[in-house]
PDB file of N, CA and C and ligand atoms in Angstrom:
ATOM      1  N   MET A   1     -13.708   6.043  -7.493  1.00 88.00           N
ATOM      2  CA  MET A   1     -12.716   5.691  -6.944  1.00 88.00           C
ATOM      3  C   MET A   1     -13.653   4.423  -5.264  1.00 88.00           C
ATOM      4  N   LYS A   2     -12.193   3.598  -5.956  1.00 93.00           N
ATOM      5  CA  LYS A   2     -13.020   2.907  -4.540  1.00 93.00           C
ATOM      6  C   LYS A   2     -11.673   2.804  -3.503  1.00 93.00           C
ATOM      7  N   ILE A   3     -12.256   3.290  -1.967  1.00 95.00           N
ATOM      8  CA  ILE A   3     -11.692   3.180  -0.862  1.00 95.00           C
ATOM      9  C   ILE A   3     -11.504   2.306  -0.156  1.00 95.00           C
ATOM     10  N   SER A   4     -10.164   1.262   1.040  1.00 95.00           N
ATOM     11  CA  SER A   4     -10.281   0.463   1.488  1.00 95.00           C
ATOM     12  C   SER A   4      -9.285   1.062   2.545  1.00 95.00           C
ATOM     13  N   SER A   5      -8.922  -0.228   2.705  1.00 95.00           N
ATOM     14  CA  SER A   5      -7.972  -0.423   3.510  1.00 95.00           C
ATOM     15  C   SER A   5      -7.413  -1.779   4.287  1.00 95.00           C
ATOM     16  N   ILE A   6      -5.355  -1.308   4.394  1.00 96.00           N
ATOM     17  CA  ILE A   6      -5.081  -2.514   4.962  1.00 96.00           C
ATOM     18  C   ILE A   6      -4.013  -2.797   5.930  1.00 96.00           C
ATOM     19  N   THR A   7      -4.091  -2.780   6.995  1.00 95.00           N
ATOM     20  CA  THR A   7      -3.104  -3.705   7.530  1.00 95.00           C
ATOM     21  C   THR A   7      -1.777  -4.441   7.475  1.00 95.00           C
ATOM     22  N   CYS A   8      -0.475  -4.235   7.710  1.00 95.00           N
ATOM     23  CA  CYS A   8       0.686  -5.109   7.142  1.00 95.00           C
ATOM     24  C   CYS A   8       0.266  -5.958   8.340  1.00 95.00           C
ATOM     25  N   PRO A   9       0.766  -7.190   8.148  1.00 94.00           N
ATOM     26  CA  PRO A   9       0.736  -8.086   8.695  1.00 94.00           C
ATOM     27  C   PRO A   9       1.612  -8.643   9.740  1.00 94.00           C
ATOM     28  N   HIS A  10       2.638  -7.928   8.656  1.00 94.00           N
ATOM     29  CA  HIS A  10       4.190  -7.993   9.289  1.00 94.00           C
ATOM     30  C   HIS A  10       4.379  -6.883  10.848  1.00 94.00           C
ATOM     31  N   CYS A  11       3.661  -5.615  10.402  1.00 93.00           N
ATOM     32  CA  CYS A  11       4.128  -4.597  11.719  1.00 93.00           C
ATOM     33  C   CYS A  11       3.163  -4.104  12.128  1.00 93.00           C
ATOM     34  N   GLY A  12       2.215  -3.656  11.065  1.00 93.00           N
ATOM     35  CA  GLY A  12       0.991  -2.955  12.082  1.00 93.00           C
ATOM     36  C   GLY A  12       0.249  -1.805  11.188  1.00 93.00           C
ATOM     37  N   ALA A  13       1.641  -1.753  10.207  1.00 94.00           N
ATOM     38  CA  ALA A  13       0.973  -0.770   9.559  1.00 94.00           C
ATOM     39  C   ALA A  13       0.427  -0.034   8.914  1.00 94.00           C
ATOM     40  N   SER A  14      -0.574   0.891   9.015  1.00 94.00           N
ATOM     41  CA  SER A  14      -1.827   0.647   8.101  1.00 94.00           C
ATOM     42  C   SER A  14      -2.298   1.883   7.103  1.00 94.00           C
ATOM     43  N   TYR A  15      -2.603   0.768   5.715  1.00 96.00           N
ATOM     44  CA  TYR A  15      -2.786   2.202   4.233  1.00 96.00           C
ATOM     45  C   TYR A  15      -4.110   1.917   4.022  1.00 96.00           C
ATOM     46  N   GLU A  16      -4.276   3.189   3.179  1.00 96.00           N
ATOM     47  CA  GLU A  16      -5.651   3.515   2.778  1.00 96.00           C
ATOM     48  C   GLU A  16      -4.957   3.639   1.345  1.00 96.00           C
ATOM     49  N   VAL A  17      -6.681   1.807   0.283  1.00 96.00           N
ATOM     50  CA  VAL A  17      -6.345   2.311  -0.543  1.00 96.00           C
ATOM     51  C   VAL A  17      -6.988   2.345  -1.370  1.00 96.00           C
ATOM     52  N   ALA A  18      -6.518   3.299  -3.256  1.00 95.00           N
ATOM     53  CA  ALA A  18      -7.393   4.470  -3.658  1.00 95.00           C
ATOM     54  C   ALA A  18      -7.545   3.032  -5.226  1.00 95.00           C
ATOM     55  N   GLU A  19      -8.752   2.320  -5.550  1.00 93.00           N
ATOM     56  CA  GLU A  19      -8.830   2.066  -6.080  1.00 93.00           C
ATOM     57  C   GLU A  19      -9.442   2.679  -7.584  1.00 93.00           C
ATOM     58  N   SER A  20      -8.744   2.855  -8.524  1.00 91.00           N
ATOM     59  CA  SER A  20      -9.464   3.760  -9.891  1.00 91.00           C
ATOM     60  C   SER A  20     -10.489   2.978 -10.796  1.00 91.00           C
ATOM     61  N   LEU A  21     -11.203   2.968  -9.846  1.00 85.00           N
ATOM     62  CA  LEU A  21     -13.027   1.571 -11.261  1.00 85.00           C
ATOM     63  C   LEU A  21     -12.649   2.634 -12.225  1.00 85.00           C
ATOM     64  N   SER A  22     -11.602   3.230 -12.653  1.00 87.00           N
ATOM     65  CA  SER A  22     -12.428   4.208 -14.810  1.00 87.00           C
ATOM     66  C   SER A  22     -11.480   4.037 -15.372  1.00 87.00           C
ATOM     67  N   ALA A  23      -9.676   4.382 -14.641  1.00 87.00           N
ATOM     68  CA  ALA A  23      -8.408   4.496 -14.685  1.00 87.00           C
ATOM     69  C   ALA A  23      -7.344   2.683 -15.638  1.00 87.00           C
ATOM     70  N   ALA A  24      -7.235   3.077 -16.609  1.00 89.00           N
ATOM     71  CA  ALA A  24      -6.833   1.658 -16.725  1.00 89.00           C
ATOM     72  C   ALA A  24      -5.457   1.884 -15.900  1.00 89.00           C
ATOM     73  N   GLY A  25      -5.125   0.501 -15.213  1.00 92.00           N
ATOM     74  CA  GLY A  25      -3.547   0.318 -15.109  1.00 92.00           C
ATOM     75  C   GLY A  25      -3.074  -0.268 -15.070  1.00 92.00           C
ATOM     76  N   ARG A  26      -2.427  -1.592 -14.912  1.00 93.00           N
ATOM     77  CA  ARG A  26      -1.936  -3.038 -14.765  1.00 93.00           C
ATOM     78  C   ARG A  26      -1.801  -3.401 -13.755  1.00 93.00           C
ATOM     79  N   PRO A  27      -1.472  -4.687 -13.352  1.00 95.00           N
ATOM     80  CA  PRO A  27      -0.934  -5.752 -12.562  1.00 95.00           C
ATOM     81  C   PRO A  27      -0.473  -5.372 -12.396  1.00 95.00           C
ATOM     82  N   GLY A  28      -0.663  -5.518 -10.180  1.00 94.00           N
ATOM     83  CA  GLY A  28       0.747  -5.365  -9.708  1.00 94.00           C
ATOM     84  C   GLY A  28       1.381  -6.210  -8.727  1.00 94.00           C
ATOM     85  N   ARG A  29       1.713  -4.940  -7.551  1.00 95.00           N
ATOM     86  CA  ARG A  29       1.781  -5.796  -6.048  1.00 95.00           C
ATOM     87  C   ARG A  29       1.945  -4.924  -5.436  1.00 95.00           C
ATOM     88  N   ALA A  30       2.121  -4.797  -4.497  1.00 96.00           N
ATOM     89  CA  ALA A  30       2.060  -4.380  -2.864  1.00 96.00           C
ATOM     90  C   ALA A  30       2.761  -4.084  -2.166  1.00 96.00           C
ATOM     91  N   GLU A  31       4.144  -3.451  -1.352  1.00 96.00           N
ATOM     92  CA  GLU A  31       4.865  -4.593  -0.813  1.00 96.00           C
ATOM     93  C   GLU A  31       4.831  -3.055   0.966  1.00 96.00           C
ATOM     94  N   CYS A  32       4.687  -3.996   1.601  1.00 96.00           N
ATOM     95  CA  CYS A  32       4.534  -2.660   2.966  1.00 96.00           C
ATOM     96  C   CYS A  32       6.034  -1.519   2.896  1.00 96.00           C
ATOM     97  N   THR A  33       5.833  -0.131   3.008  1.00 94.00           N
ATOM     98  CA  THR A  33       7.116   0.966   2.909  1.00 94.00           C
ATOM     99  C   THR A  33       7.414   0.769   4.225  1.00 94.00           C
ATOM    100  N   ILE A  34       7.216  -0.097   4.625  1.00 92.00           N
ATOM    101  CA  ILE A  34       7.827  -0.287   7.193  1.00 92.00           C
ATOM    102  C   ILE A  34       9.238  -1.309   6.266  1.00 92.00           C
ATOM    103  N   CYS A  35       8.548  -2.357   5.974  1.00 95.00           N
ATOM    104  CA  CYS A  35       8.551  -3.606   7.178  1.00 95.00           C
ATOM    105  C   CYS A  35       9.706  -4.587   5.034  1.00 95.00           C
ATOM    106  N   GLY A  36       8.730  -3.661   4.021  1.00 96.00           N
ATOM    107  CA  GLY A  36       9.243  -4.667   2.381  1.00 96.00           C
ATOM    108  C   GLY A  36       8.150  -5.956   2.792  1.00 96.00           C
ATOM    109  N   ALA A  37       7.018  -6.339   3.866  1.00 97.00           N
ATOM    110  CA  ALA A  37       6.309  -7.807   3.817  1.00 97.00           C
ATOM    111  C   ALA A  37       5.146  -7.013   2.593  1.00 97.00           C
ATOM    112  N   PHE A  38       4.986  -8.575   2.029  1.00 97.00           N
ATOM    113  CA  PHE A  38       3.734  -8.103   0.713  1.00 97.00           C
ATOM    114  C   PHE A  38       2.886  -7.755   1.562  1.00 97.00           C
ATOM    115  N   LEU A  39       1.377  -7.550   0.727  1.00 96.00           N
ATOM    116  CA  LEU A  39       0.179  -6.060   1.701  1.00 96.00           C
ATOM    117  C   LEU A  39      -0.301  -7.239   0.022  1.00 96.00           C
ATOM    118  N   ALA A  40      -0.790  -7.036  -0.689  1.00 95.00           N
ATOM    119  CA  ALA A  40      -1.348  -7.310  -1.916  1.00 95.00           C
ATOM    120  C   ALA A  40      -0.713  -8.159  -3.038  1.00 95.00           C
ATOM    121  N   ASP A  41      -1.316  -7.893  -4.088  1.00 95.00           N
ATOM    122  CA  ASP A  41      -1.365  -8.529  -5.661  1.00 95.00           C
ATOM    123  C   ASP A  41      -2.660  -8.360  -6.439  1.00 95.00           C
ATOM    124  N   TRP A  42      -2.844  -7.948  -7.450  1.00 94.00           N
ATOM    125  CA  TRP A  42      -4.155  -8.087  -8.301  1.00 94.00           C
ATOM    126  C   TRP A  42      -3.803  -8.112  -9.519  1.00 94.00           C
ATOM    127  N   ARG A  43      -4.262  -9.208 -10.447  1.00 94.00           N
ATOM    128  CA  ARG A  43      -3.804  -9.066 -11.254  1.00 94.00           C
ATOM    129  C   ARG A  43      -4.993  -8.068 -12.456  1.00 94.00           C
ATOM    130  N   GLU A  44      -6.114  -7.963 -12.077  1.00 91.00           N
ATOM    131  CA  GLU A  44      -6.720  -6.864 -12.686  1.00 91.00           C
ATOM    132  C   GLU A  44      -6.161  -5.926 -13.923  1.00 91.00           C
ATOM    133  N   PRO A  45      -6.308  -5.244 -14.434  1.00 92.00           N
ATOM    134  CA  PRO A  45      -5.339  -4.075 -15.168  1.00 92.00           C
ATOM    135  C   PRO A  45      -6.103  -2.946 -14.666  1.00 92.00           C
ATOM    136  N   ARG A  46      -5.927  -3.032 -13.335  1.00 90.00           N
ATOM    137  CA  ARG A  46      -6.618  -1.724 -11.907  1.00 90.00           C
ATOM    138  C   ARG A  46      -5.516  -0.538 -11.644  1.00 90.00           C
ATOM    139  N   LEU A  47      -5.290   0.149 -11.168  1.00 93.00           N
ATOM    140  CA  LEU A  47      -4.574   1.118 -10.745  1.00 93.00           C
ATOM    141  C   LEU A  47      -5.551   1.750  -9.407  1.00 93.00           C
ATOM    142  N   ARG A  48      -4.369   1.379  -9.041  1.00 94.00           N
ATOM    143  CA  ARG A  48      -4.345   0.743  -7.401  1.00 94.00           C
ATOM    144  C   ARG A  48      -2.812   2.488  -6.856  1.00 94.00           C
ATOM    145  N   ALA A  49      -3.654   3.167  -5.442  1.00 94.00           N
ATOM    146  CA  ALA A  49      -2.480   3.312  -5.616  1.00 94.00           C
ATOM    147  C   ALA A  49      -2.820   3.496  -3.742  1.00 94.00           C
ATOM    148  N   PHE A  50      -1.029   3.451  -3.048  1.00 95.00           N
ATOM    149  CA  PHE A  50      -0.960   2.893  -1.200  1.00 95.00           C
ATOM    150  C   PHE A  50      -0.626   4.130  -0.964  1.00 95.00           C
ATOM    151  N   ARG A  51      -1.458   4.328   0.294  1.00 95.00           N
ATOM    152  CA  ARG A  51      -0.996   5.222   1.076  1.00 95.00           C
ATOM    153  C   ARG A  51      -0.901   4.730   2.379  1.00 95.00           C
ATOM    154  N   LEU A  52       0.718   5.132   3.416  1.00 95.00           N
ATOM    155  CA  LEU A  52       0.550   4.929   4.413  1.00 95.00           C
ATOM    156  C   LEU A  52      -0.002   5.900   5.181  1.00 95.00           C
ATOM    157  N   ILE A  53      -0.692   5.744   6.296  1.00 93.00           N
ATOM    158  CA  ILE A  53      -2.056   6.805   6.988  1.00 93.00           C
ATOM    159  C   ILE A  53      -1.720   6.381   8.417  1.00 93.00           C
ATOM    160  N   VAL A  54      -1.171   5.661   8.674  1.00 84.00           N
ATOM    161  CA  VAL A  54      -0.522   4.807  10.392  1.00 84.00           C
ATOM    162  C   VAL A  54       0.720   3.954  10.458  1.00 84.00           C
ATOM    163  N   ALA A  55       1.948   4.774  10.817  1.00 80.00           N
ATOM    164  CA  ALA A  55       3.105   4.065  11.147  1.00 80.00           C
ATOM    165  C   ALA A  55       2.944   3.304  12.412  1.00 80.00           C
ATOM    166  N   PRO A  56       3.252   1.337  12.255  1.00 78.00           N
ATOM    167  CA  PRO A  56       3.325   1.337  13.478  1.00 78.00           C
ATOM    168  C   PRO A  56       4.334   1.938  14.821  1.00 78.00           C
ATOM    169  N   GLU A  57       3.592   1.761  15.864  1.00 69.00           N
ATOM    170  CA  GLU A  57       4.502   1.984  17.110  1.00 69.00           C
ATOM    171  C   GLU A  57       6.308   1.510  17.402  1.00 69.00           C
ATOM    172  N   ASN A  58       6.524   2.255  17.606  1.00 54.00           N
ATOM    173  CA  ASN A  58       8.075   1.498  18.277  1.00 54.00           C
ATOM    174  C   ASN A  58       8.926   1.311  17.223  1.00 54.00           C
ATOM    175  N   LYS A  59       8.520   1.387  15.999  1.00 54.00           N
ATOM    176  CA  LYS A  59       9.014   1.425  14.340  1.00 54.00           C
ATOM    177  C   LYS A  59       8.603   2.353  13.341  1.00 54.00           C
ATOM    178  N   TYR A  60      10.153   2.925  13.249  1.00 57.00           N
ATOM    179  CA  TYR A  60      10.783   4.118  12.138  1.00 57.00           C
ATOM    180  C   TYR A  60      10.553   2.881  10.688  1.00 57.00           C
ATOM    181  N   PRO A  61      10.386   4.296  10.349  1.00 57.00           N
ATOM    182  CA  PRO A  61      10.515   3.755   8.391  1.00 57.00           C
ATOM    183  C   PRO A  61      12.446   3.601   8.550  1.00 57.00           C
ATOM    184  N   ARG A  62      12.574   2.699   7.406  1.00 63.00           N
ATOM    185  CA  ARG A  62      14.334   2.700   7.092  1.00 63.00           C
ATOM    186  C   ARG A  62      14.123   4.114   6.188  1.00 63.00           C
ATOM    187  N   VAL A  63      13.219   3.854   4.691  1.00 65.00           N
ATOM    188  CA  VAL A  63      13.427   4.622   3.972  1.00 65.00           C
ATOM    189  C   VAL A  63      13.076   6.556   4.123  1.00 65.00           C
ATOM    190  N   PRO A  64      13.147   6.975   3.944  1.00 66.00           N
ATOM    191  CA  PRO A  64      12.724   8.881   3.643  1.00 66.00           C
ATOM    192  C   PRO A  64      10.790   8.819   2.870  1.00 66.00           C
ATOM    193  N   PRO A  65      10.779   8.595   3.704  1.00 69.00           N
ATOM    194  CA  PRO A  65       9.398   9.354   2.253  1.00 69.00           C
ATOM    195  C   PRO A  65       9.116   9.896   1.299  1.00 69.00           C
ATOM    196  N   SER A  66       8.474   9.609   0.368  1.00 71.00           N
ATOM    197  CA  SER A  66       8.534  10.222  -0.923  1.00 71.00           C
ATOM    198  C   SER A  66       7.886  11.581  -1.225  1.00 71.00           C
ATOM    199  N   PRO A  67       8.719  12.392  -1.545  1.00 74.00           N
ATOM    200  CA  PRO A  67       8.234  13.892  -1.812  1.00 74.00           C
ATOM    201  C   PRO A  67       6.906  13.418  -2.432  1.00 74.00           C
ATOM    202  N   PRO A  68       6.202  14.574  -1.932  1.00 73.00           N
ATOM    203  CA  PRO A  68       5.178  14.758  -2.655  1.00 73.00           C
ATOM    204  C   PRO A  68       4.848  14.641  -4.018  1.00 73.00           C
ATOM    205  N   ALA A  69       3.743  14.430  -4.948  1.00 67.00           N
ATOM    206  CA  ALA A  69       4.179  14.081  -6.743  1.00 67.00           C
ATOM    207  C   ALA A  69       3.417  15.877  -6.810  1.00 67.00           C
TER     208      ALA A  69
HETATM  209 ZN1   ZN B   1       5.170  -3.952   7.688  1.00 68.72          ZN
END
């Protein structure tokens, strides 16, 4: 598992990105759950999970957080 971080260029929310180096996934893209801005995309068949770790100050999510899996 490779861990990195990414910050939304639009609202400043910070995300932790967990990328599996062994589990198969699929190409995809990620969008900010706060503002919907494009965050990243990838063409490799990798499994990536984006987790919001720091919400932007003075802003609140328009959608409620997902229930724990
Ligand atoms: Zn955002």
